[in-house]
Amino acid sequence: MKKRILYVEDDPNLAFATKDNLEEYDYEVIHATDGAEALKFFGKEHFDICVLDIMLPKMDGFTLAEKIRNSDSQVPILFLTARALQEDKLKGLRLGADDYITKPFSIEELKLRIDVFLRRSKSDQPVPAKMDASKIGAYIFDFQKLTLSIDTKVQNLTFREAEVLKYLAGKPDQVIRRDELLKAIWGDDDYFMGRSLDVFISRLRKYLSGDPEIKIDNVHGVGFRMRWS
């Protein structure tokens, strides 16, 4: 079965070329020209990934991403936009986006980013039984279900959040270099720099705040260390 992409872009020429090229790679691409139309599509159909522009008529990409994330915590969201400002990137990540590509882009780069998400998705890559559910302090982390639970409270995770947590929790009390983490999760130590990666770390700290013994320490100039008792 073809993987389905919700692609939202209001530039007709760019949209035509991108959709046509992605379909050549055997994806099924559903194209929307504005945020409101895209939200209607999302509410009625299943998609494996969402590729969103930011500057859209009727509903901007940030608002659309927030609404998508509120209804589905797991579908990957990729921003594809000419807005390269760091603050825009951070805003998108805080709203639950998983990745960000700046225009102009090559179709090969876009395909690579999409493939990474689809190849790593829980439906395509079975998770070993030992990782189905693991204990992190007072929490139960289920990588396959993308959930983090404590008592009766369940926090749904995005796929990127779950990947970062899995990597950190898999090396407790060890200092993990920033470039190591970036390469392991994104495959590139230059793409997410500075505060961009810190957005994901901040989300995880918030989710894990129910157990004060769990810490994700910043190791200045090096990276991160996760620990719990």
Rosetta silent file (secondary structure, phi, psi, omega in degrees, C-alpha in Angstrom):
SEQUENCE: MKKRILYVEDDPNLAFATKDNLEEYDYEVIHATDGAEALKFFGKEHFDICVLDIMLPKMDGFTLAEKIRNSDSQVPILFLTARALQEDKLKGLRLGADDYITKPFSIEELKLRIDVFLRRSKSDQPVPAKMDASKIGAYIFDFQKLTLSIDTKVQNLTFREAEVLKYLAGKPDQVIRRDELLKAIWGDDDYFMGRSLDVFISRLRKYLSGDPEIKIDNVHGVGFRMRWS
SCORE:     score description
SCORE:     0.000 S_00000001
   1 L     0.000  134.626 -179.893    0.000    0.000    0.000 S_00000001
   2 L   -66.782  143.218  173.478    1.311    3.427   -0.924 S_00000001
   3 L   -76.049  139.322 -172.926    2.289    5.799    1.873 S_00000001
   4 E  -106.044  129.877 -179.107    0.019    8.837    1.971 S_00000001
   5 E  -114.092  128.023  168.975    1.340   12.374    2.264 S_00000001
   6 E   -91.405  112.337 -175.492   -0.748   15.420    3.133 S_00000001
   7 E  -113.656  121.232 -175.149    1.057   18.190    1.249 S_00000001
   8 E  -119.320  112.861 -176.543   -0.017   21.793    1.869 S_00000001
   9 L  -154.984  130.175 -177.413    1.382   24.472   -0.446 S_00000001
  10 L   -95.083   -8.234  175.847   -0.308   27.502   -2.007 S_00000001
  11 L   -81.588  111.455 -172.364    2.265   28.122   -4.753 S_00000001
  12 H   -64.192  -36.282 -178.860    0.724   26.254   -7.727 S_00000001
  13 H   -70.110  -46.455  178.045    3.969   25.803   -9.665 S_00000001
  14 H   -63.880  -41.802 -178.810    5.968   24.508   -6.716 S_00000001
  15 H   -61.985  -43.557 -179.305    3.075   22.322   -5.607 S_00000001
  16 H   -62.026  -46.547 -177.164    2.698   20.756   -9.060 S_00000001
  17 H   -66.404  -43.132 -178.116    6.410   19.970   -9.383 S_00000001
  18 H   -67.334  -46.205  179.516    6.770   18.616   -5.852 S_00000001
  19 H   -60.712  -44.790 -178.166    3.624   16.487   -6.012 S_00000001
  20 H   -61.882  -43.835 -179.983    4.584   15.120   -9.409 S_00000001
  21 H   -66.856  -41.621  179.431    8.089   14.179   -8.262 S_00000001
  22 H   -66.197  -36.611  177.621    6.919   12.545   -5.047 S_00000001
  23 H   -66.749  -28.165  175.061    4.349   10.512   -6.955 S_00000001
  24 H   -65.143  -25.922  176.810    7.173    9.286   -9.188 S_00000001
  25 L   -88.587   10.865  172.759    8.632    7.794   -5.989 S_00000001
  26 L    75.590   25.529  169.105    5.361    5.915   -5.505 S_00000001
  27 L   -89.031  153.932  168.093    3.868    8.032   -2.727 S_00000001
  28 E   -97.117  117.179 -174.007    0.194    8.977   -2.743 S_00000001
  29 E  -111.199  120.568  174.456    0.138   12.757   -2.378 S_00000001
  30 E  -102.782  116.972 -174.367   -2.995   14.647   -1.341 S_00000001
  31 E  -102.395  131.864  173.258   -2.461   18.333   -2.049 S_00000001
  32 E  -120.232  144.534 -175.860   -4.255   21.180   -0.270 S_00000001
  33 L   -96.394   -9.735  177.695   -3.843   24.830   -1.212 S_00000001
  34 L  -149.575  165.939 -175.678   -4.712   26.351    2.165 S_00000001
  35 H   -65.151  -37.191 -178.805   -4.731   25.427    5.824 S_00000001
  36 H   -65.889  -42.985  178.074   -8.488   25.129    6.164 S_00000001
  37 H   -63.221  -41.278 -179.703   -8.743   22.703    3.249 S_00000001
  38 H   -62.727  -40.584 -179.840   -5.852   20.665    4.652 S_00000001
  39 H   -64.072  -36.463  176.696   -7.515   20.390    8.052 S_00000001
  40 H   -64.353  -44.288  177.314  -10.670   19.044    6.404 S_00000001
  41 H   -58.689  -45.938 -175.681   -8.632   16.412    4.552 S_00000001
  42 H   -64.094  -35.058 -179.443   -6.857   15.439    7.768 S_00000001
  43 H   -71.264  -19.632 -174.735  -10.114   15.059    9.631 S_00000001
  44 H  -107.489  -22.026 -172.080  -11.534   12.661    7.059 S_00000001
  45 L  -129.004  165.011  176.792   -8.552   10.602    5.869 S_00000001
  46 L   -94.689  136.693  175.676   -5.462    8.782    7.136 S_00000001
  47 L  -131.200  146.485  179.317   -2.003   10.176    6.372 S_00000001
  48 L   -88.835  -22.318  177.777    1.447    8.784    7.108 S_00000001
  49 E  -160.075  149.904  176.896    3.142   12.192    7.150 S_00000001
  50 E  -116.263  128.663  177.630    2.168   15.870    6.811 S_00000001
  51 E  -115.779  113.140 -168.987    4.328   18.304    4.813 S_00000001
  52 E  -121.318  135.198  164.814    3.266   21.872    5.534 S_00000001
  53 L   -79.576  164.051  178.929    4.169   25.317    4.295 S_00000001
  54 L   -96.839  -48.793 -177.834    3.906   28.092    6.891 S_00000001
  55 L   -82.038   92.754 -176.901    2.621   31.064    4.895 S_00000001
  56 L  -124.877  148.740  173.373   -0.797   29.752    3.863 S_00000001
  57 L   -72.928  156.478  174.577   -4.153   31.432    3.166 S_00000001
  58 L    70.709  -42.006  176.167   -7.140   30.955    5.489 S_00000001
  59 L  -154.720  121.398 -176.374   -5.065   29.181    8.177 S_00000001
  60 L   -73.135  165.715 -175.653   -1.283   29.455    8.537 S_00000001
  61 H   -62.470  -34.500  178.302    0.951   26.423    8.878 S_00000001
  62 H   -62.163  -48.160  179.729    1.631   26.990   12.578 S_00000001
  63 H   -63.493  -42.293  178.666   -2.071   26.949   13.424 S_00000001
  64 H   -61.252  -45.176  179.870   -2.632   23.963   11.173 S_00000001
  65 H   -61.205  -40.820  179.437    0.224   22.022   12.791 S_00000001
  66 H   -63.201  -41.814 -179.782   -1.134   22.761   16.256 S_00000001
  67 H   -69.223  -39.038  176.688   -4.594   21.514   15.314 S_00000001
  68 H   -62.887  -45.362 -177.666   -3.172   18.396   13.673 S_00000001
  69 H   -66.407  -33.498  178.360   -1.013   17.670   16.705 S_00000001
  70 H   -66.318  -27.523 -179.229   -3.953   18.139   19.082 S_00000001
  71 H   -98.729  -17.652 -179.344   -5.891   15.429   17.255 S_00000001
  72 L  -149.346  109.686 -175.945   -2.974   13.104   16.454 S_00000001
  73 L   -81.941   -6.971 -169.625    0.178   13.017   18.570 S_00000001
  74 L  -110.673  -28.346 -176.545    1.986   10.550   16.348 S_00000001
  75 L   -63.234  129.705  178.748    1.786   11.570   12.689 S_00000001
  76 L   -65.287  140.174  177.177    5.091   13.167   11.619 S_00000001
  77 E  -121.086  123.575 -179.221    4.897   16.857   10.712 S_00000001
  78 E  -119.090  120.892  175.818    7.508   18.342    8.393 S_00000001
  79 E   -86.411  136.300 -178.173    7.652   22.084    7.743 S_00000001
  80 E  -131.729  100.206 -167.013    8.733   23.068    4.238 S_00000001
  81 E  -153.046  158.536  177.231    9.072   26.824    4.040 S_00000001
  82 L   -82.179   -9.214 -177.998   11.014   29.868    2.894 S_00000001
  83 L   -82.780  104.412 -172.589   10.972   31.243    6.433 S_00000001
  84 L  -100.573    3.423 -178.753   14.461   30.403    7.686 S_00000001
  85 L   -62.409  140.263 -178.986   14.475   32.460   10.876 S_00000001
  86 H   -58.622  -38.109 -178.572   15.561   30.519   13.938 S_00000001
  87 H   -65.026  -33.955  176.211   12.527   31.726   15.895 S_00000001
  88 H   -64.842  -42.133  178.578   10.211   30.303   13.240 S_00000001
  89 H   -61.224  -45.479 -178.709   11.944   26.947   13.526 S_00000001
  90 H   -64.245  -40.483  179.093   11.633   26.982   17.294 S_00000001
  91 H   -61.626  -44.185  178.206    7.966   27.942   17.147 S_00000001
  92 H   -60.743  -42.990  179.736    7.238   25.064   14.789 S_00000001
  93 H   -65.572  -40.101  179.571    9.062   22.604   17.014 S_00000001
  94 H   -64.745  -28.827  178.819    7.267   23.823   20.121 S_00000001
  95 L   -79.770   -6.150  176.060    3.954   23.236   18.379 S_00000001
  96 L   111.379    8.180  175.896    4.936   19.611   17.808 S_00000001
  97 L   -67.294  154.625 -177.499    6.645   19.597   14.416 S_00000001
  98 L  -104.256  -24.779 -176.951    9.266   16.902   13.899 S_00000001
  99 E  -159.527  171.510 -169.172   11.493   18.392   11.228 S_00000001
 100 E  -152.788  125.298  174.711   12.077   21.479    9.103 S_00000001
 101 E  -123.228  135.167 -178.393   13.380   22.070    5.574 S_00000001
 102 E   -98.120  133.311  173.863   14.082   25.541    4.186 S_00000001
 103 L   -71.016  147.835   -3.876   13.259   26.497    0.609 S_00000001
 104 L   -74.923  149.408 -177.769   14.796   26.226   -1.915 S_00000001
 105 L  -132.404  161.629  173.974   15.163   22.487   -1.470 S_00000001
 106 L   -96.436  149.739  179.243   15.945   19.530   -3.672 S_00000001
 107 H   -64.923  -28.753  178.061   13.368   16.808   -4.172 S_00000001
 108 H   -66.073  -40.116  177.936   16.066   14.316   -3.172 S_00000001
 109 H   -65.150  -44.077  179.252   16.483   16.031    0.211 S_00000001
 110 H   -61.848  -45.173  179.229   12.729   16.072    0.765 S_00000001
 111 H   -61.343  -41.186  179.494   12.421   12.408   -0.173 S_00000001
 112 H   -60.565  -45.312 -179.351   15.273   11.513    2.177 S_00000001
 113 H   -64.443  -43.290  179.366   13.614   13.292    5.101 S_00000001
 114 H   -62.649  -44.801 -178.770   10.246   11.667    4.353 S_00000001
 115 H   -60.291  -37.834  179.545   11.846    8.240    3.991 S_00000001
 116 H   -59.152  -45.201  179.442   13.532    8.558    7.378 S_00000001
 117 H   -65.761  -46.585 -175.643   10.176    9.058    9.074 S_00000001
 118 H   -69.863  -35.732  178.970    8.378    6.346    7.177 S_00000001
 119 H   -68.309  -34.030 -176.956   11.205    3.835    7.555 S_00000001
 120 H   -91.560   -3.884 -176.631   11.387    4.432   11.281 S_00000001
 121 L   -61.037  151.454 -176.013    7.636    4.513   11.848 S_00000001
 122 L   -64.686  -23.896  179.790    6.298    2.016   14.325 S_00000001
 123 L   -77.632  -27.287 -176.821    4.169    0.371   11.663 S_00000001
 124 L   -93.811  -24.909 -173.704    7.129   -0.334    9.379 S_00000001
 125 L  -126.437   98.661 -179.970    9.778   -1.301   11.904 S_00000001
 126 L   -57.402  138.574 -179.735    8.772   -3.744   14.634 S_00000001
 127 L   -93.955  134.932  177.779   10.240   -2.844   17.992 S_00000001
 128 L   -54.428  147.634 -174.578   11.930   -5.600   19.982 S_00000001
 129 H   -56.081  -35.811 -177.137    9.768   -6.908   22.809 S_00000001
 130 H   -65.688  -19.050  179.522   12.183   -5.623   25.447 S_00000001
 131 H  -101.072    0.912  179.830   11.535   -2.066   24.222 S_00000001
 132 L   -58.019  -44.627  178.287    7.744   -2.332   24.100 S_00000001
 133 L  -148.135  125.864  179.040    7.574   -0.960   27.620 S_00000001
 134 E  -132.008  154.563 -176.150   10.459    0.047   29.840 S_00000001
 135 E   -95.589  128.584  173.999   10.611    1.667   33.253 S_00000001
 136 E  -124.638  100.207 -174.827   12.131    5.120   33.679 S_00000001
 137 L    58.936 -126.110  179.461   11.884    6.068   37.317 S_00000001
 138 L   -85.731   -0.445 -175.963    8.192    6.155   38.183 S_00000001
 139 E   -98.581  154.187  168.352    7.220    6.203   34.486 S_00000001
 140 E  -111.675  119.911 -179.433    6.466    3.455   31.999 S_00000001
 141 E  -104.568  117.871  178.393    7.770    4.326   28.541 S_00000001
 142 E  -110.458  101.966 -176.697    6.171    2.407   25.674 S_00000001
 143 L   -66.425  -37.756 -176.925    8.128    3.140   22.521 S_00000001
 144 L   -67.573  -38.528  179.642    5.845    1.127   20.273 S_00000001
 145 L   -89.457   -7.321 -177.491    2.708    2.930   21.454 S_00000001
 146 L    57.878   50.734  179.505    4.523    6.284   21.790 S_00000001
 147 E  -131.924  152.963  175.407    3.293    6.788   25.347 S_00000001
 148 E  -131.866  116.392 -170.399    4.798    7.813   28.669 S_00000001
 149 E  -120.176  143.540  171.473    2.675    6.847   31.684 S_00000001
 150 E  -143.708  125.750 -173.889    2.736    7.577   35.385 S_00000001
 151 L    54.146 -120.800 -179.477   -0.060    6.375   37.661 S_00000001
 152 L  -101.438    2.477 -177.795   -3.223    6.958   35.609 S_00000001
 153 E   -91.943  129.925  179.595   -1.794    9.802   33.501 S_00000001
 154 E  -120.357  124.118  176.251   -0.749    8.987   29.932 S_00000001
 155 E  -104.774  120.081  174.775    1.303   11.397   27.822 S_00000001
 156 E   -77.729  140.423 -178.714    1.285   10.770   24.080 S_00000001
 157 L  -112.362  149.640  167.201    4.623   11.387   22.397 S_00000001
 158 L   -75.084  164.765 -178.708    5.534   12.401   18.888 S_00000001
 159 H   -63.540  -39.694  178.730    7.792    9.951   17.098 S_00000001
 160 H   -63.544  -44.176  178.496   10.777   12.301   17.396 S_00000001
 161 H   -58.398  -44.112 -179.298   10.173   12.776   21.123 S_00000001
 162 H   -64.616  -38.891  178.563   10.037    9.014   21.601 S_00000001
 163 H   -64.301  -44.091  179.483   13.247    8.518   19.628 S_00000001
 164 H   -64.043  -44.901  179.681   15.137   11.099   21.684 S_00000001
 165 H   -62.466  -42.762  179.366   13.827    9.662   24.952 S_00000001
 166 H   -59.855  -42.216 -177.610   14.704    6.112   23.876 S_00000001
 167 H   -67.647  -45.574 -179.480   18.255    7.148   23.038 S_00000001
 168 H   -65.655  -45.975 -177.438   18.819    9.046   26.287 S_00000001
 169 H   -68.724  -23.053  178.724   17.160    6.421   28.487 S_00000001
 170 L   -75.406   -9.750  178.791   19.159    3.685   26.786 S_00000001
 171 L  -132.824   61.213 -176.727   22.358    5.226   28.159 S_00000001
 172 L   -62.510  143.330  177.818   21.514    6.232   31.745 S_00000001
 173 L    64.152   13.927  177.326   24.143    8.181   33.682 S_00000001
 174 L  -109.786  142.962  174.998   26.243    8.537   30.536 S_00000001
 175 E   -79.790  122.301 -179.931   27.201   11.813   28.909 S_00000001
 176 E  -108.385  119.368 -179.284   25.824   11.820   25.366 S_00000001
 177 E   -64.659  145.821 -179.995   27.434   14.289   23.035 S_00000001
 178 H   -58.701  -44.082 -178.586   25.131   16.645   21.183 S_00000001
 179 H   -67.265  -32.112  176.346   26.568   15.645   17.803 S_00000001
 180 H   -63.854  -44.995 -179.116   26.124   11.958   18.661 S_00000001
 181 H   -65.513  -42.752  179.346   22.457   12.484   19.471 S_00000001
 182 H   -62.533  -44.395 -179.866   21.844   14.548   16.345 S_00000001
 183 H   -66.858  -38.003 -177.918   23.480   11.977   14.077 S_00000001
 184 H   -68.232  -36.857 -175.265   21.666    9.078   15.741 S_00000001
 185 H   -95.870  -45.873 -175.603   18.196   10.639   15.449 S_00000001
 186 H  -101.683  -13.799 -179.086   18.411   13.045   12.491 S_00000001
 187 L    76.228   12.997 -175.111   21.394   11.589   10.666 S_00000001
 188 L  -156.398  123.479 -178.470   23.017   15.031   10.536 S_00000001
 189 L   -90.574    3.509  179.534   24.932   16.920   13.205 S_00000001
 190 L  -106.218  -18.788 -170.363   24.587   20.276   11.413 S_00000001
 191 L   -72.599  -55.089  178.835   20.845   20.492   10.829 S_00000001
 192 L   -99.507  105.768 -176.869   19.474   20.978   14.302 S_00000001
 193 L  -115.092  161.792  172.818   21.852   23.268   16.113 S_00000001
 194 L    53.294 -127.574 -173.201   21.755   25.211   19.367 S_00000001
 195 H   -71.614  -14.039 -179.309   18.341   25.741   20.867 S_00000001
 196 H   -60.392  -50.330  176.936   16.544   23.690   18.223 S_00000001
 197 H   -63.784  -35.489 -178.216   17.504   20.378   19.812 S_00000001
 198 H   -61.243  -25.465  176.498   16.904   21.917   23.235 S_00000001
 199 H   -60.097  -44.290  179.737   13.203   22.270   22.378 S_00000001
 200 H   -66.640  -39.926  178.270   12.888   18.471   22.321 S_00000001
 201 H   -63.630  -41.539  179.280   14.851   18.144   25.566 S_00000001
 202 H   -63.216  -40.179  176.833   12.613   20.763   27.209 S_00000001
 203 H   -59.384  -47.221 -177.753    9.481   18.867   26.153 S_00000001
 204 H   -64.040  -39.867  177.033   10.815   15.645   27.678 S_00000001
 205 H   -59.516  -42.068  178.861   11.739   17.382   30.922 S_00000001
 206 H   -63.333  -46.005 -178.954    8.192   18.706   31.163 S_00000001
 207 H   -62.751  -31.538 -174.638    6.669   15.287   30.479 S_00000001
 208 L   -95.060    7.532 -174.145    8.916   13.667   33.115 S_00000001
 209 L   -69.262  -11.286  178.055    8.354   16.295   35.798 S_00000001
 210 L   -70.309  -15.244  176.025    6.028   13.973   37.742 S_00000001
 211 L  -121.533  103.114 -175.791    9.085   12.166   39.093 S_00000001
 212 L   -65.499  -11.336  179.315   11.568   14.656   40.620 S_00000001
 213 L   -80.634  -14.771 -179.320   14.287   11.982   40.625 S_00000001
 214 L   -87.852  125.845 -179.877   14.466   11.980   36.826 S_00000001
 215 E  -129.978  139.654  166.588   16.929   14.503   35.451 S_00000001
 216 E  -116.878  100.444 -174.481   18.140   15.355   31.973 S_00000001
 217 E   -84.644  141.992  166.674   21.254   17.387   32.692 S_00000001
 218 E   -82.697  125.188  173.481   22.924   19.800   30.331 S_00000001
 219 E  -101.428  104.663 -168.186   26.646   19.038   30.263 S_00000001
 220 L   -52.602  126.232  176.515   28.027   22.400   29.245 S_00000001
 221 L    76.037    1.413 -176.925   29.740   22.387   25.892 S_00000001
 222 L  -124.614  -62.389 -176.403   29.274   18.636   25.463 S_00000001
 223 E   171.834 -126.796 -172.866   25.712   17.365   25.497 S_00000001
 224 E  -138.606  156.369  174.053   23.247   15.688   27.881 S_00000001
 225 E  -139.716  126.434  177.150   23.067   13.087   30.621 S_00000001
 226 E  -102.864  135.723 -178.482   19.857   11.384   31.749 S_00000001
 227 E  -148.816  153.255  173.865   19.666    9.905   35.230 S_00000001
 228 L  -158.978  161.379 -178.462   17.165    8.638   37.752 S_00000001
 229 L  -100.449    0.000    0.000   17.233    6.651   40.966 S_00000001
